[in-house]
Coordinates of C-alpha atoms and ligand atoms in Angstrom, one line a residue:
M7 CA 112.2 -34.7 -107.9
T8 CA 113.0 -31.7 -110.2
K9 CA 113.9 -32.1 -113.8
E10 CA 117.6 -31.4 -113.2
E11 CA 117.7 -34.1 -110.5
K12 CA 116.2 -36.5 -112.9
V13 CA 118.8 -35.7 -115.5
I14 CA 121.6 -36.1 -113.0
K15 CA 120.1 -39.4 -111.9
R16 CA 119.9 -40.7 -115.4
K17 CA 123.5 -39.6 -116.1
N18 CA 124.7 -41.3 -113.0
K19 CA 122.9 -44.5 -114.0
S20 CA 124.5 -44.5 -117.4
R21 CA 127.9 -43.8 -115.9
R22 CA 127.5 -46.7 -113.5
L23 CA 126.6 -49.0 -116.4
K24 CA 129.7 -47.8 -118.2
L25 CA 131.7 -48.5 -115.1
V26 CA 130.5 -52.0 -114.9
W27 CA 131.1 -52.5 -118.5
S28 CA 134.7 -51.4 -118.1
F29 CA 135.1 -53.7 -115.2
M30 CA 133.8 -56.6 -117.4
R31 CA 137.0 -56.8 -119.5
G32 CA 138.1 -60.4 -119.1
S33 CA 134.8 -61.8 -117.8
K34 CA 132.4 -61.2 -120.7
A35 CA 132.9 -64.8 -122.1
F36 CA 132.0 -66.3 -118.8
F37 CA 128.8 -64.3 -118.6
I38 CA 127.8 -65.2 -122.1
I39 CA 128.3 -68.9 -121.5
S40 CA 126.4 -68.6 -118.3
I41 CA 123.5 -66.8 -120.0
I42 CA 123.3 -69.4 -122.8
S43 CA 123.2 -72.2 -120.2
A44 CA 120.4 -70.4 -118.4
L45 CA 118.5 -70.0 -121.6
I46 CA 118.8 -73.7 -122.5
S47 CA 117.8 -74.9 -119.0
A48 CA 114.8 -72.5 -119.1
L49 CA 113.7 -73.9 -122.4
I50 CA 113.9 -77.5 -121.1
D51 CA 111.9 -76.5 -118.0
V52 CA 109.2 -75.2 -120.3
I53 CA 109.1 -78.4 -122.4
N54 CA 108.5 -80.7 -119.4
P55 CA 104.9 -79.7 -118.7
Q56 CA 104.1 -80.3 -122.3
V57 CA 105.3 -83.9 -122.1
I58 CA 103.1 -84.4 -119.0
S59 CA 100.1 -82.8 -120.8
V60 CA 100.5 -85.0 -123.9
T61 CA 100.9 -88.1 -121.7
V62 CA 97.7 -87.3 -119.7
D63 CA 95.6 -86.3 -122.7
N64 CA 96.9 -88.4 -125.6
V65 CA 98.8 -91.4 -124.2
I66 CA 96.6 -92.2 -121.2
G67 CA 93.5 -90.4 -122.5
T68 CA 92.0 -90.3 -125.9
E69 CA 92.0 -86.6 -126.7
E70 CA 92.8 -85.2 -130.1
A71 CA 96.5 -84.3 -130.0
D72 CA 97.5 -80.8 -131.1
I73 CA 101.3 -81.1 -131.0
P74 CA 103.9 -80.0 -133.6
A75 CA 104.0 -82.3 -136.7
F76 CA 107.6 -83.4 -136.2
V77 CA 106.7 -84.7 -132.7
T78 CA 103.8 -86.6 -134.1
E79 CA 106.1 -88.1 -136.7
W80 CA 108.5 -89.3 -134.0
I81 CA 105.7 -90.8 -132.0
N82 CA 104.3 -92.6 -135.0
A83 CA 107.8 -93.8 -135.9
A84 CA 108.2 -95.3 -132.4
G85 CA 104.8 -97.1 -132.7
G86 CA 102.1 -94.5 -131.9
F87 CA 100.6 -93.4 -128.6
G88 CA 99.5 -96.9 -127.9
F89 CA 103.2 -98.0 -127.8
F90 CA 103.9 -95.5 -125.0
K91 CA 100.7 -96.4 -123.2
D92 CA 102.0 -99.9 -122.6
R93 CA 105.4 -98.5 -121.6
L94 CA 104.7 -95.5 -119.4
Y95 CA 108.2 -95.9 -117.9
I96 CA 109.6 -94.5 -121.1
V97 CA 107.6 -91.3 -120.6
G98 CA 108.9 -91.2 -117.0
G99 CA 112.4 -91.7 -118.4
I100 CA 112.0 -88.8 -120.8
I101 CA 110.8 -86.5 -118.1
I102 CA 113.8 -87.4 -115.8
L103 CA 116.2 -87.1 -118.7
L104 CA 114.9 -83.7 -119.6
A105 CA 115.1 -82.6 -115.9
A106 CA 118.7 -84.0 -115.7
I107 CA 119.8 -82.1 -118.8
A108 CA 118.2 -78.9 -117.4
V109 CA 120.2 -79.5 -114.2
V110 CA 123.5 -79.9 -116.1
F111 CA 122.9 -76.5 -117.8
Q112 CA 121.9 -74.9 -114.5
Y113 CA 125.1 -76.2 -113.1
C114 CA 127.0 -74.6 -116.0
N115 CA 125.1 -71.4 -115.5
R116 CA 126.1 -71.2 -111.9
V117 CA 129.7 -72.1 -112.4
F118 CA 130.3 -69.7 -115.2
N119 CA 128.3 -67.0 -113.5
T120 CA 130.5 -67.3 -110.5
K121 CA 133.6 -67.3 -112.6
G122 CA 132.5 -64.2 -114.4
A123 CA 131.5 -62.4 -111.2
E124 CA 134.7 -63.3 -109.4
T125 CA 136.8 -62.2 -112.4
L126 CA 134.9 -59.0 -112.6
V127 CA 135.2 -58.2 -109.0
K128 CA 139.0 -58.9 -109.1
T129 CA 139.3 -56.5 -112.0
M130 CA 137.2 -54.0 -110.0
R131 CA 139.4 -54.2 -106.9
D132 CA 142.5 -53.8 -109.0
S133 CA 141.1 -50.8 -110.9
I134 CA 139.9 -49.1 -107.7
F135 CA 143.2 -49.7 -106.0
S136 CA 145.3 -48.4 -108.8
H137 CA 142.9 -45.5 -109.3
I138 CA 143.2 -44.5 -105.6
E139 CA 147.0 -44.7 -105.9
R140 CA 146.8 -42.1 -108.7
L141 CA 144.4 -39.7 -107.0
P142 CA 145.8 -36.4 -105.8
F143 CA 147.1 -36.0 -102.3
S144 CA 144.3 -33.4 -101.7
W145 CA 141.7 -36.1 -102.3
H146 CA 143.3 -38.4 -99.7
M147 CA 143.3 -35.6 -97.2
K148 CA 139.6 -35.0 -97.8
N149 CA 138.4 -38.5 -97.5
Q150 CA 138.3 -40.8 -94.5
T151 CA 140.4 -43.9 -94.7
G152 CA 137.7 -46.1 -93.0
D153 CA 135.0 -44.9 -95.4
I154 CA 137.2 -45.6 -98.4
I155 CA 138.0 -49.1 -97.1
Q156 CA 134.3 -49.7 -96.6
R157 CA 133.7 -48.8 -100.2
C158 CA 136.5 -51.0 -101.4
T159 CA 135.3 -54.1 -99.4
S160 CA 131.7 -54.0 -98.4
D161 CA 130.4 -52.1 -101.4
V162 CA 132.5 -54.3 -103.8
D163 CA 131.0 -57.3 -102.0
T164 CA 127.4 -56.1 -102.5
V165 CA 128.1 -55.7 -106.2
K166 CA 129.6 -59.1 -106.4
R167 CA 126.7 -60.7 -104.6
F168 CA 124.3 -59.2 -107.1
L169 CA 126.4 -60.3 -110.1
S170 CA 127.1 -63.8 -108.8
E171 CA 123.7 -64.6 -107.2
Q172 CA 121.1 -62.5 -109.0
L173 CA 122.2 -61.4 -112.4
T174 CA 121.8 -64.6 -114.3
S175 CA 118.8 -65.8 -112.3
L176 CA 117.3 -62.5 -113.2
L177 CA 117.9 -63.3 -116.9
R178 CA 116.7 -66.8 -116.4
T179 CA 113.6 -65.5 -114.7
L180 CA 112.9 -63.1 -117.5
I181 CA 113.3 -65.9 -120.1
M182 CA 111.0 -68.2 -118.0
L183 CA 108.4 -65.4 -117.8
V184 CA 108.4 -64.8 -121.6
L185 CA 108.2 -68.5 -122.4
S186 CA 105.6 -69.4 -119.8
I187 CA 103.4 -66.5 -120.8
Y188 CA 103.7 -67.6 -124.4
M189 CA 102.8 -71.2 -123.5
M190 CA 99.8 -70.1 -121.4
F191 CA 98.4 -67.9 -124.2
S192 CA 98.9 -70.7 -126.7
M193 CA 97.0 -73.1 -124.5
N194 CA 94.1 -71.0 -123.2
V195 CA 93.7 -67.3 -123.7
K196 CA 91.0 -66.7 -121.1
M197 CA 92.9 -68.4 -118.3
A198 CA 96.2 -66.8 -119.4
L199 CA 94.5 -63.3 -119.2
I200 CA 93.3 -64.1 -115.6
A201 CA 96.8 -65.3 -114.7
C202 CA 98.4 -62.2 -116.1
A203 CA 95.9 -59.8 -114.5
F204 CA 97.7 -60.2 -111.2
M205 CA 101.1 -59.4 -112.6
P206 CA 100.8 -55.6 -112.6
V207 CA 99.7 -55.7 -109.0
V208 CA 102.8 -57.5 -107.9
I209 CA 105.1 -55.5 -110.2
I210 CA 103.8 -52.1 -109.1
F211 CA 104.1 -53.3 -105.5
S212 CA 107.7 -54.3 -106.1
V213 CA 108.6 -51.1 -107.8
I214 CA 107.2 -48.9 -105.0
F215 CA 108.9 -51.2 -102.4
N216 CA 112.2 -51.1 -104.2
M217 CA 112.2 -47.4 -104.4
K218 CA 111.8 -47.3 -100.6
V219 CA 114.4 -49.9 -100.1
E220 CA 117.0 -48.1 -102.2
K221 CA 116.6 -45.0 -100.1
Q222 CA 116.9 -47.0 -96.9
F223 CA 119.8 -49.0 -98.2
T224 CA 121.7 -45.9 -99.1
V225 CA 121.3 -44.6 -95.5
C226 CA 122.4 -48.0 -94.2
D227 CA 125.5 -48.0 -96.3
E228 CA 126.5 -44.5 -95.4
N229 CA 126.1 -45.4 -91.8
E230 CA 128.3 -48.4 -92.2
G231 CA 130.9 -46.1 -93.7
I232 CA 130.7 -43.9 -90.7
L233 CA 131.0 -46.9 -88.4
S234 CA 134.1 -48.2 -90.3
A235 CA 135.7 -44.8 -90.2
M236 CA 135.1 -44.6 -86.5
A237 CA 136.6 -48.0 -85.8
Q238 CA 139.6 -47.3 -88.0
E239 CA 140.3 -43.9 -86.4
N240 CA 140.1 -45.4 -83.0
L241 CA 142.5 -48.2 -83.9
T242 CA 145.0 -45.7 -85.5
G243 CA 144.6 -43.3 -82.6
V244 CA 144.6 -45.9 -79.9
R245 CA 147.4 -44.2 -78.0
V246 CA 145.7 -40.8 -77.9
V247 CA 142.5 -42.5 -76.7
R248 CA 144.3 -44.3 -73.9
A249 CA 146.5 -41.4 -73.0
F250 CA 143.5 -39.2 -72.5
G251 CA 141.4 -41.9 -70.9
R252 CA 138.8 -41.4 -73.6
E253 CA 138.0 -45.1 -73.9
R254 CA 134.5 -44.7 -72.4
Y255 CA 133.7 -41.7 -74.5
E256 CA 134.8 -43.4 -77.6
R257 CA 133.0 -46.6 -76.7
E258 CA 129.8 -44.8 -76.1
K259 CA 130.2 -42.9 -79.4
F260 CA 130.8 -46.1 -81.2
N261 CA 127.9 -47.9 -79.4
K262 CA 125.6 -45.0 -80.4
Q263 CA 126.5 -45.2 -84.1
N264 CA 126.4 -49.0 -83.9
E265 CA 122.9 -48.9 -82.4
K266 CA 121.8 -46.5 -85.1
Y267 CA 123.2 -48.7 -87.8
T268 CA 121.6 -51.8 -86.3
G269 CA 118.3 -50.0 -86.1
L270 CA 118.5 -49.1 -89.7
W271 CA 119.0 -52.6 -90.8
I272 CA 116.2 -53.9 -88.6
R273 CA 113.9 -51.3 -90.3
L274 CA 115.1 -52.4 -93.7
H275 CA 114.4 -56.1 -92.9
R276 CA 111.0 -55.2 -91.5
M277 CA 110.3 -53.7 -94.9
F278 CA 111.5 -56.8 -96.6
A279 CA 109.3 -59.0 -94.3
L280 CA 106.3 -56.9 -95.1
Y281 CA 106.9 -57.1 -98.8
W282 CA 107.4 -60.9 -98.8
S283 CA 104.3 -61.6 -96.8
A284 CA 102.2 -59.3 -98.8
T285 CA 103.3 -60.7 -102.1
D286 CA 102.9 -64.2 -100.8
L287 CA 99.3 -63.4 -100.1
V288 CA 98.7 -61.9 -103.6
V289 CA 100.4 -64.9 -105.2
A290 CA 98.5 -67.4 -103.2
I291 CA 95.2 -65.7 -104.2
Q292 CA 96.3 -65.8 -107.8
V293 CA 97.2 -69.5 -107.7
M294 CA 93.8 -70.3 -106.0
F295 CA 91.9 -68.5 -108.8
I296 CA 93.7 -70.4 -111.5
V297 CA 93.2 -73.8 -109.8
I298 CA 89.5 -73.2 -109.3
I299 CA 88.7 -71.6 -112.6
G300 CA 90.8 -74.2 -114.4
A301 CA 88.9 -77.0 -112.6
I302 CA 85.6 -75.5 -113.6
M303 CA 86.7 -75.2 -117.2
C304 CA 87.8 -78.9 -117.1
V305 CA 84.4 -79.9 -115.8
N306 CA 82.7 -77.9 -118.5
G307 CA 84.9 -79.5 -121.2
E308 CA 86.6 -76.2 -122.1
M309 CA 90.0 -77.6 -121.2
T310 CA 91.6 -81.1 -121.0
A311 CA 93.0 -82.5 -117.8
G312 CA 96.5 -82.6 -119.3
K313 CA 96.4 -79.0 -120.3
Y314 CA 95.0 -78.1 -116.9
I315 CA 98.0 -79.7 -115.2
A316 CA 100.4 -78.1 -117.7
F317 CA 98.8 -74.7 -117.2
I318 CA 99.2 -74.9 -113.5
S319 CA 102.9 -75.7 -114.0
Y320 CA 103.3 -72.7 -116.2
N321 CA 101.4 -70.5 -113.8
A322 CA 103.9 -71.5 -111.1
M323 CA 106.7 -70.6 -113.5
L324 CA 105.1 -67.2 -113.9
V325 CA 104.0 -66.1 -110.4
W326 CA 107.0 -67.2 -108.2
P327 CA 109.5 -65.6 -110.5
I328 CA 107.6 -62.4 -110.6
R329 CA 107.7 -62.3 -106.9
Q330 CA 111.5 -63.1 -107.1
L331 CA 111.8 -60.4 -109.6
G332 CA 111.0 -57.9 -106.8
R333 CA 113.8 -59.3 -104.8
M334 CA 116.2 -59.3 -107.7
I335 CA 115.3 -55.7 -108.4
S336 CA 115.9 -54.8 -104.8
E337 CA 119.3 -56.5 -104.9
M338 CA 119.9 -54.7 -108.1
S339 CA 119.1 -51.3 -106.5
K340 CA 121.4 -52.2 -103.5
A341 CA 124.1 -53.1 -106.0
G342 CA 123.4 -49.8 -107.7
V343 CA 123.8 -47.8 -104.5
S344 CA 127.1 -49.6 -103.8
L345 CA 128.2 -49.1 -107.4
G346 CA 127.4 -45.4 -107.0
R347 CA 129.6 -45.2 -104.0
I348 CA 132.4 -46.9 -105.9
D349 CA 131.8 -44.6 -108.8
E350 CA 132.3 -41.6 -106.5
I351 CA 135.9 -42.9 -106.0
M352 CA 136.3 -43.9 -109.7
S353 CA 135.1 -40.5 -111.0
A354 CA 137.4 -38.5 -108.8
E355 CA 139.9 -37.0 -111.2
E356 CA 143.3 -38.6 -111.2
E357 CA 146.4 -36.5 -111.0
H358 CA 147.6 -35.6 -114.4
D359 CA 150.4 -33.6 -115.8
K360 CA 150.1 -30.8 -118.3
P361 CA 150.4 -32.0 -121.9
G362 CA 154.1 -32.0 -122.8
A363 CA 155.2 -32.1 -119.2
I364 CA 159.0 -31.9 -119.1
K365 CA 161.7 -33.6 -117.0
P366 CA 164.4 -30.9 -116.8
D367 CA 167.6 -30.9 -114.8
M368 CA 166.8 -30.3 -111.1
N369 CA 170.2 -29.0 -110.1
G370 CA 169.3 -25.3 -110.2
D371 CA 168.3 -22.4 -108.1
I372 CA 164.8 -22.7 -106.5
R373 CA 162.6 -19.7 -106.6
F374 CA 159.3 -19.1 -104.9
E375 CA 157.7 -16.3 -107.0
H376 CA 154.9 -14.4 -105.2
V377 CA 153.2 -17.6 -104.1
T378 CA 149.8 -17.3 -102.5
F379 CA 147.9 -20.4 -101.4
N380 CA 144.9 -21.6 -99.5
Y381 CA 143.4 -25.0 -99.0
D382 CA 139.9 -25.5 -100.6
G383 CA 137.5 -23.2 -98.9
C384 CA 140.0 -22.2 -96.1
P385 CA 141.5 -18.8 -95.5
V386 CA 144.8 -17.8 -97.1
I387 CA 147.8 -19.6 -95.6
L388 CA 150.7 -18.4 -97.7
D389 CA 150.6 -14.8 -98.7
D390 CA 152.8 -13.5 -101.5
I391 CA 155.8 -15.6 -100.5
D392 CA 158.9 -14.7 -102.6
F393 CA 162.4 -15.9 -102.0
E394 CA 165.3 -17.7 -103.7
I395 CA 167.6 -20.6 -102.7
K396 CA 170.9 -20.9 -104.6
V397 CA 171.7 -24.3 -105.8
G398 CA 173.8 -26.4 -103.3
T399 CA 173.1 -24.1 -100.4
T400 CA 171.0 -24.6 -97.3
L401 CA 167.9 -22.7 -96.4
G402 CA 166.6 -22.6 -92.9
I403 CA 162.9 -21.9 -92.3
L404 CA 161.7 -20.8 -88.8
G405 CA 158.1 -20.2 -88.0
G406 CA 155.4 -21.0 -85.4
T407 CA 153.1 -24.0 -85.8
G408 CA 150.5 -23.3 -88.4
S409 CA 152.6 -20.6 -90.1
G410 CA 152.5 -22.6 -93.3
K411 CA 156.0 -24.2 -93.4
S412 CA 154.9 -27.7 -94.3
T413 CA 152.4 -26.3 -96.8
L414 CA 155.2 -24.5 -98.5
M415 CA 157.1 -27.8 -98.9
Y416 CA 154.0 -29.6 -100.1
L417 CA 153.8 -27.1 -102.9
L418 CA 157.5 -27.6 -103.8
N419 CA 156.8 -31.3 -103.9
R420 CA 153.7 -30.8 -106.1
L421 CA 151.4 -32.5 -103.5
Y422 CA 149.2 -29.5 -104.1
D423 CA 149.2 -27.4 -107.2
I424 CA 149.3 -23.6 -107.0
P425 CA 146.2 -22.2 -108.8
E426 CA 146.7 -20.2 -112.0
G427 CA 147.7 -16.6 -111.2
N428 CA 148.8 -17.3 -107.7
G429 CA 152.5 -17.2 -108.4
R430 CA 154.8 -20.1 -109.2
I431 CA 157.8 -22.1 -108.0
T432 CA 160.7 -22.6 -110.4
V433 CA 163.7 -24.9 -110.3
G434 CA 166.6 -23.8 -112.6
G435 CA 164.1 -21.3 -114.1
V436 CA 161.5 -23.9 -115.0
D437 CA 158.1 -23.7 -113.5
I438 CA 157.5 -27.0 -111.6
A439 CA 153.9 -26.9 -112.8
D440 CA 155.2 -27.6 -116.3
M441 CA 157.2 -30.6 -115.1
N442 CA 156.2 -34.2 -114.7
A443 CA 154.9 -34.5 -111.1
A444 CA 156.6 -37.9 -110.5
W445 CA 159.8 -36.3 -111.8
V446 CA 159.5 -33.5 -109.3
R447 CA 158.9 -35.8 -106.4
E448 CA 161.7 -38.1 -107.4
H449 CA 164.1 -35.1 -107.1
V450 CA 162.6 -33.3 -104.2
G451 CA 163.2 -35.7 -101.3
M452 CA 161.2 -35.0 -98.1
V453 CA 161.4 -36.2 -94.6
L454 CA 158.0 -35.4 -93.3
Q455 CA 157.2 -34.0 -89.9
E456 CA 155.4 -37.2 -89.0
P457 CA 157.3 -39.9 -90.9
F458 CA 155.4 -43.0 -91.9
L459 CA 157.1 -46.4 -91.9
F460 CA 155.6 -49.5 -93.4
S461 CA 155.0 -52.7 -91.5
R462 CA 158.1 -54.2 -93.1
S463 CA 161.7 -54.8 -92.0
I464 CA 163.9 -51.8 -91.1
A465 CA 166.1 -52.6 -94.1
E466 CA 163.2 -52.5 -96.4
N467 CA 161.9 -49.3 -95.0
I468 CA 165.2 -47.6 -95.5
G469 CA 165.9 -49.1 -98.9
I470 CA 162.4 -48.3 -100.3
A471 CA 163.7 -45.4 -102.4
K472 CA 166.2 -47.6 -104.3
D473 CA 165.2 -50.8 -106.1
D474 CA 168.5 -52.6 -105.8
A475 CA 169.7 -51.3 -102.4
T476 CA 172.4 -53.4 -100.8
L477 CA 172.7 -53.9 -97.1
L478 CA 175.9 -52.0 -97.2
E479 CA 174.3 -48.9 -98.6
I480 CA 171.5 -49.2 -96.2
R481 CA 173.8 -49.4 -93.3
Q482 CA 175.8 -46.5 -94.6
A483 CA 172.6 -44.4 -94.8
A484 CA 171.6 -45.5 -91.3
R485 CA 175.0 -44.5 -90.0
I486 CA 174.6 -41.0 -91.4
A487 CA 171.2 -40.8 -89.7
C488 CA 172.8 -42.0 -86.4
L489 CA 170.6 -45.1 -86.4
D490 CA 173.1 -47.9 -87.1
E491 CA 174.0 -48.4 -83.5
T492 CA 170.3 -48.5 -82.4
I493 CA 169.5 -51.0 -85.0
G494 CA 172.5 -53.1 -84.0
S495 CA 171.0 -53.4 -80.5
F496 CA 167.9 -55.1 -81.9
S497 CA 168.1 -58.8 -81.8
K498 CA 167.2 -59.2 -85.4
G499 CA 169.2 -56.1 -86.6
Y500 CA 168.1 -54.8 -89.9
D501 CA 165.6 -57.6 -90.3
T502 CA 163.6 -56.3 -87.4
F503 CA 160.0 -55.7 -88.3
V504 CA 158.6 -52.2 -87.7
G505 CA 155.1 -51.5 -86.5
E506 CA 152.2 -53.7 -85.7
R507 CA 154.0 -57.0 -86.0
G508 CA 157.4 -55.9 -84.7
V509 CA 159.1 -53.3 -82.6
T510 CA 157.6 -49.9 -82.1
L511 CA 160.2 -47.2 -82.9
S512 CA 160.3 -44.1 -80.8
G513 CA 159.5 -40.8 -82.5
G514 CA 163.2 -39.9 -82.9
Q515 CA 164.1 -43.3 -84.2
K516 CA 161.3 -43.0 -86.8
Q517 CA 162.6 -39.6 -87.8
R518 CA 166.1 -41.0 -88.2
A519 CA 164.9 -44.0 -90.2
A520 CA 163.1 -41.5 -92.5
I521 CA 166.3 -39.5 -92.8
A522 CA 168.2 -42.6 -93.7
R523 CA 165.6 -43.3 -96.3
L524 CA 166.1 -39.9 -97.9
V525 CA 169.9 -40.3 -97.7
M526 CA 169.5 -43.5 -99.8
Q527 CA 167.5 -41.5 -102.3
K528 CA 170.2 -38.8 -102.6
T529 CA 168.0 -36.2 -104.3
P530 CA 169.3 -32.9 -105.6
I531 CA 166.8 -31.1 -103.3
M532 CA 166.3 -32.3 -99.8
V533 CA 163.7 -31.1 -97.4
F534 CA 163.8 -31.8 -93.7
D535 CA 160.4 -30.8 -92.3
D536 CA 161.0 -30.5 -88.5
S537 CA 162.6 -33.9 -88.9
L538 CA 165.1 -33.5 -86.1
S539 CA 162.5 -32.3 -83.5
A540 CA 162.4 -35.6 -81.7
V541 CA 166.2 -36.1 -81.5
D542 CA 168.4 -34.5 -78.9
T543 CA 170.5 -31.5 -79.7
E544 CA 173.7 -33.5 -79.8
T545 CA 172.5 -36.1 -82.2
D546 CA 170.9 -33.3 -84.2
S547 CA 174.2 -31.7 -84.9
K548 CA 175.9 -35.0 -85.5
I549 CA 173.4 -35.9 -88.2
R550 CA 173.6 -32.4 -89.7
C551 CA 177.4 -32.7 -90.0
A552 CA 177.2 -36.2 -91.6
L553 CA 174.5 -35.0 -94.0
K554 CA 176.6 -32.0 -95.0
E555 CA 179.3 -34.3 -96.1
T556 CA 177.1 -36.6 -98.2
S557 CA 174.8 -34.0 -99.6
A558 CA 177.3 -31.3 -100.4
Q559 CA 175.9 -30.9 -103.9
S560 CA 172.2 -31.0 -102.8
T561 CA 170.1 -28.0 -102.1
V562 CA 168.8 -28.4 -98.5
I563 CA 165.8 -26.9 -96.8
L564 CA 165.8 -27.3 -93.1
I565 CA 162.6 -26.5 -91.2
S566 CA 163.0 -26.3 -87.4
H567 CA 162.0 -24.6 -84.2
R568 CA 165.6 -24.9 -83.0
I569 CA 167.9 -22.0 -83.8
T570 CA 170.9 -24.2 -83.4
T571 CA 169.6 -26.4 -86.2
L572 CA 169.2 -23.5 -88.6
M573 CA 171.9 -21.1 -87.6
H574 CA 174.5 -22.5 -90.0
A575 CA 172.3 -22.2 -93.1
E576 CA 173.4 -19.8 -95.8
K577 CA 170.0 -18.2 -95.6
I578 CA 167.2 -18.2 -93.1
I579 CA 163.6 -17.1 -93.5
V580 CA 161.2 -16.5 -90.7
L581 CA 157.6 -17.2 -91.6
D582 CA 154.9 -15.5 -89.6
H583 CA 151.2 -15.8 -90.4
G584 CA 151.8 -16.8 -94.0
K585 CA 154.2 -14.0 -94.8
I586 CA 158.0 -13.8 -94.8
A587 CA 158.7 -11.6 -91.7
E588 CA 162.5 -11.7 -91.7
E589 CA 165.2 -13.0 -94.1
G590 CA 169.0 -13.2 -93.9
T591 CA 171.9 -15.0 -92.3
H592 CA 172.0 -15.9 -88.7
E593 CA 174.2 -12.8 -87.9
E594 CA 172.0 -10.5 -89.9
L595 CA 168.9 -11.7 -88.2
I596 CA 170.4 -11.4 -84.8
K597 CA 171.4 -7.9 -85.6
L598 CA 167.9 -7.1 -86.9
G599 CA 166.6 -7.8 -83.4
G600 CA 163.2 -9.2 -84.5
I601 CA 161.3 -12.4 -84.0
Y602 CA 164.4 -14.5 -84.7
K603 CA 166.5 -12.7 -82.1
K604 CA 163.7 -13.1 -79.6
I605 CA 163.5 -16.8 -80.1
Y606 CA 167.3 -17.1 -80.1
D607 CA 167.4 -15.3 -76.7
I608 CA 164.8 -17.5 -75.2
Q609 CA 166.4 -20.7 -76.5
S610 CA 170.0 -19.8 -75.5
M611 CA 168.7 -18.8 -72.1
G612 CA 167.0 -22.2 -71.7
A613 CA 170.3 -23.9 -72.8
E614 CA 172.3 -21.9 -70.2
E615 CA 169.9 -22.8 -67.5
A616 CA 170.1 -26.5 -68.5
V617 CA 173.9 -26.3 -68.3
Ligands
ADP152 N1 144.8 -30.3 -95.8 C1 144.5 -29.1 -95.2 N2 143.3 -28.6 -95.4 C2 143.0 -27.4 -94.8 N3 143.8 -26.7 -94.0 C3 145.1 -27.2 -93.8 C4 145.4 -28.5 -94.4 N4 146.7 -28.7 -94.0 C5 147.1 -27.7 -93.2 N5 146.1 -26.8 -93.0 C6 146.2 -25.5 -92.3 O1 147.2 -24.7 -92.9 C7 147.9 -24.0 -91.9 C8 149.4 -24.3 -92.1 O2 149.7 -25.6 -91.9 P1 151.1 -26.2 -92.0 O3 151.7 -25.8 -93.3 O4 151.1 -27.6 -91.7 O5 151.9 -25.4 -90.9 P2 153.3 -25.6 -90.2 O6 154.0 -26.7 -90.9 O7 154.0 -24.4 -90.3 O8 153.0 -26.0 -88.8 C9 147.4 -24.5 -90.6 O9 146.5 -23.5 -90.1 C10 146.6 -25.7 -90.9 O10 145.5 -25.7 -90.1
MG153 MG1 154.6 -28.5 -90.4

C-alpha cells in the first residue's frame, strides 16, 4: 500500500465514523444505558470467582484471608467465617444472587442496545432516502437501481447487525478483559504472565485473518450488488426479455453470477472455519497449560486451592473473549465495508443552488444562447445551439433520434447544468442557472418521452402536481388529454390502480395520463417531448386543439417526428447532429427545401397512400 492510499484509507475511516456519529442522533442515550449495564454485569461476573475463592480458602479451609478490609468487617459483623461455614447455603445464595443481578443488567444491556441500534438504523434509512431524493439527476442516471437498493437494504442490515449484536458485547468483552487481567495479576503474577503470553498469538492471528476477510467480504458485497441489479433489471425489463425470447440467456447469465456469488461466500466461510478451528486449538492449549501449571503450584504450596479455582475462572474470562474479539473485529470490518458503500451514496454531492438563487417571473421569452453540452466523458451532443422562443408562442422541434432533443429539454429543466463557459439558457432575460432549481422545475412542465406513472390510482397520478386537486379538475384535465372516456370504461373509473397491482395502460394511454398531469400543473412553460408519438394522428390533433385553448398563455415546446404535429407552431427548428440545421415557420421551411421538406414529402406520401 502506498502512502497516499494509506492517507485515503485513514480519511475514509474517519469519515465513516463521522457518518455513524451523525446517524446516532436520537439513539445515543440508549447506547449509553446499554454500555453502563454491560459494565455493571461485567463487574459482577468478576466478583463471583472471588466469592468462591474466599469460600474454599477461608470459609471451608483455614488459609489466611487477604481480602479488602470492609469485606472482613462485614464477615465479622455477621459472625466470622465460622458462621458461614455452618451455613454454606448463604454462600450459595450470594453466588446465585450475584449471578441474577448480572443477568438483569445483561438483559438491560441487550434491550437498550437493540433499541439504540434500531433507532440508529431508522435514522440511517431516513437519511439515505432523503439524501438520494436530493441527489442530482445525473447521479441517478449513472448508478444502477438494484445496486442502490442493495446498499439501502443489505448493507444497512450488516451495519445494524454489528451495532445490535456486536458493539456492546465488544465493549463488554474489553471490560472483562481488563478486569480479568487485573485480577489475575493481583492473584499470581507468574501464572498471569503465562496466561497472557498466548494473547499476542491469538490477536495477531485475528488481525491477519480479519484483513483477509475484509477483502473477501468487499468482493462478496459487490457481487451481491451486481446480482441485485441483474434481478432488478430483469424484472423491470421483463417484457423485452420475453419478447425477444431471451429468458434462457438471462437465466444463464443470472445463474453464472449467482454461482460466483455463492462460491465467494463458501470461500469466506471456509476462511472462518479455519480461523475458528485454529484459534480453538490455541485456546485449548493455553487452558491446558494454566490447569497443569496451576495444579503444580497448588501442590508446591505456591497457590491456594481457592485461588486456583478463581484463576481458572478468570482465565476462561480472558481466553474465550479474546477469541470472540476476532469475530467481533471481523463483524466490525464487514460493517465497515457496508458503511463504506453507504458512505459512497452519502458523500455524493447533493444538488444545490448558487448562493442567492432567485425565483423570478417565468412568463418571459426563452433564449438558448450558444449552448454546447456533452454528458460526462461523452462526445459533444449539442453544439452551439442558439435560438429564441417568444413568450406565449409554440416552438416545434424536429430531429432524428439521438439528435439531442431530449437533452435540450433536460437542460431547460435544470436536470443537468450547463458547465461554465458553454453558453446559457435565459427565461425573461434571467439565466436559469441563477435560479432556484425547484422553482425552474415547477414552472417548466414536462411530459417525458417515456412517462412514468406510480403504482397508485389514476386520479392520484393525474392529481400529483396539485396538492388539493378535486376530482372535477382531474376529470377536466383528463378530458383535455382525451383520456376521460377511456378511464370511464374501466370498472373502477378514476380509482383504477395503475401498474403492478392494477391495469396496465397502453403507451398512448400513459402518454395521455402524463399530459393530463401536466395540464393540472398549468405551468407557464410546457414541454411535450415526443409525447404524442403513441397516439393516432386524429387524437393527436384533438389534444393539441384542446391544449391550445387551455394553455393559451403558456409557452409551448413540441418535440415530434410528425410534421402534422409541428406545422402549426410559430417557429420550428430542425436539429441535426447537435446543430440547428433549419429554422423558420412551416411555410418557410417547405420553401427552403431542406431536411424538413424531405420529411414532409415522405410523411404526406405515406398519408396519401394510407388514404
Ligand atoms: N445520460 C446520458 N449519458 C450519456 N449519453 C447520453 C445520456 N442521455 C443521452 N445520451 C446520448 O445523447 C444523445 C442525445 O440523446 P437525446 O437527447 O435523448 O436524443 P433525442 O431525444 O433527440 O432522441 C444520444 O446519442 C444519447 O446516446
Ligand atoms: Mg428524446
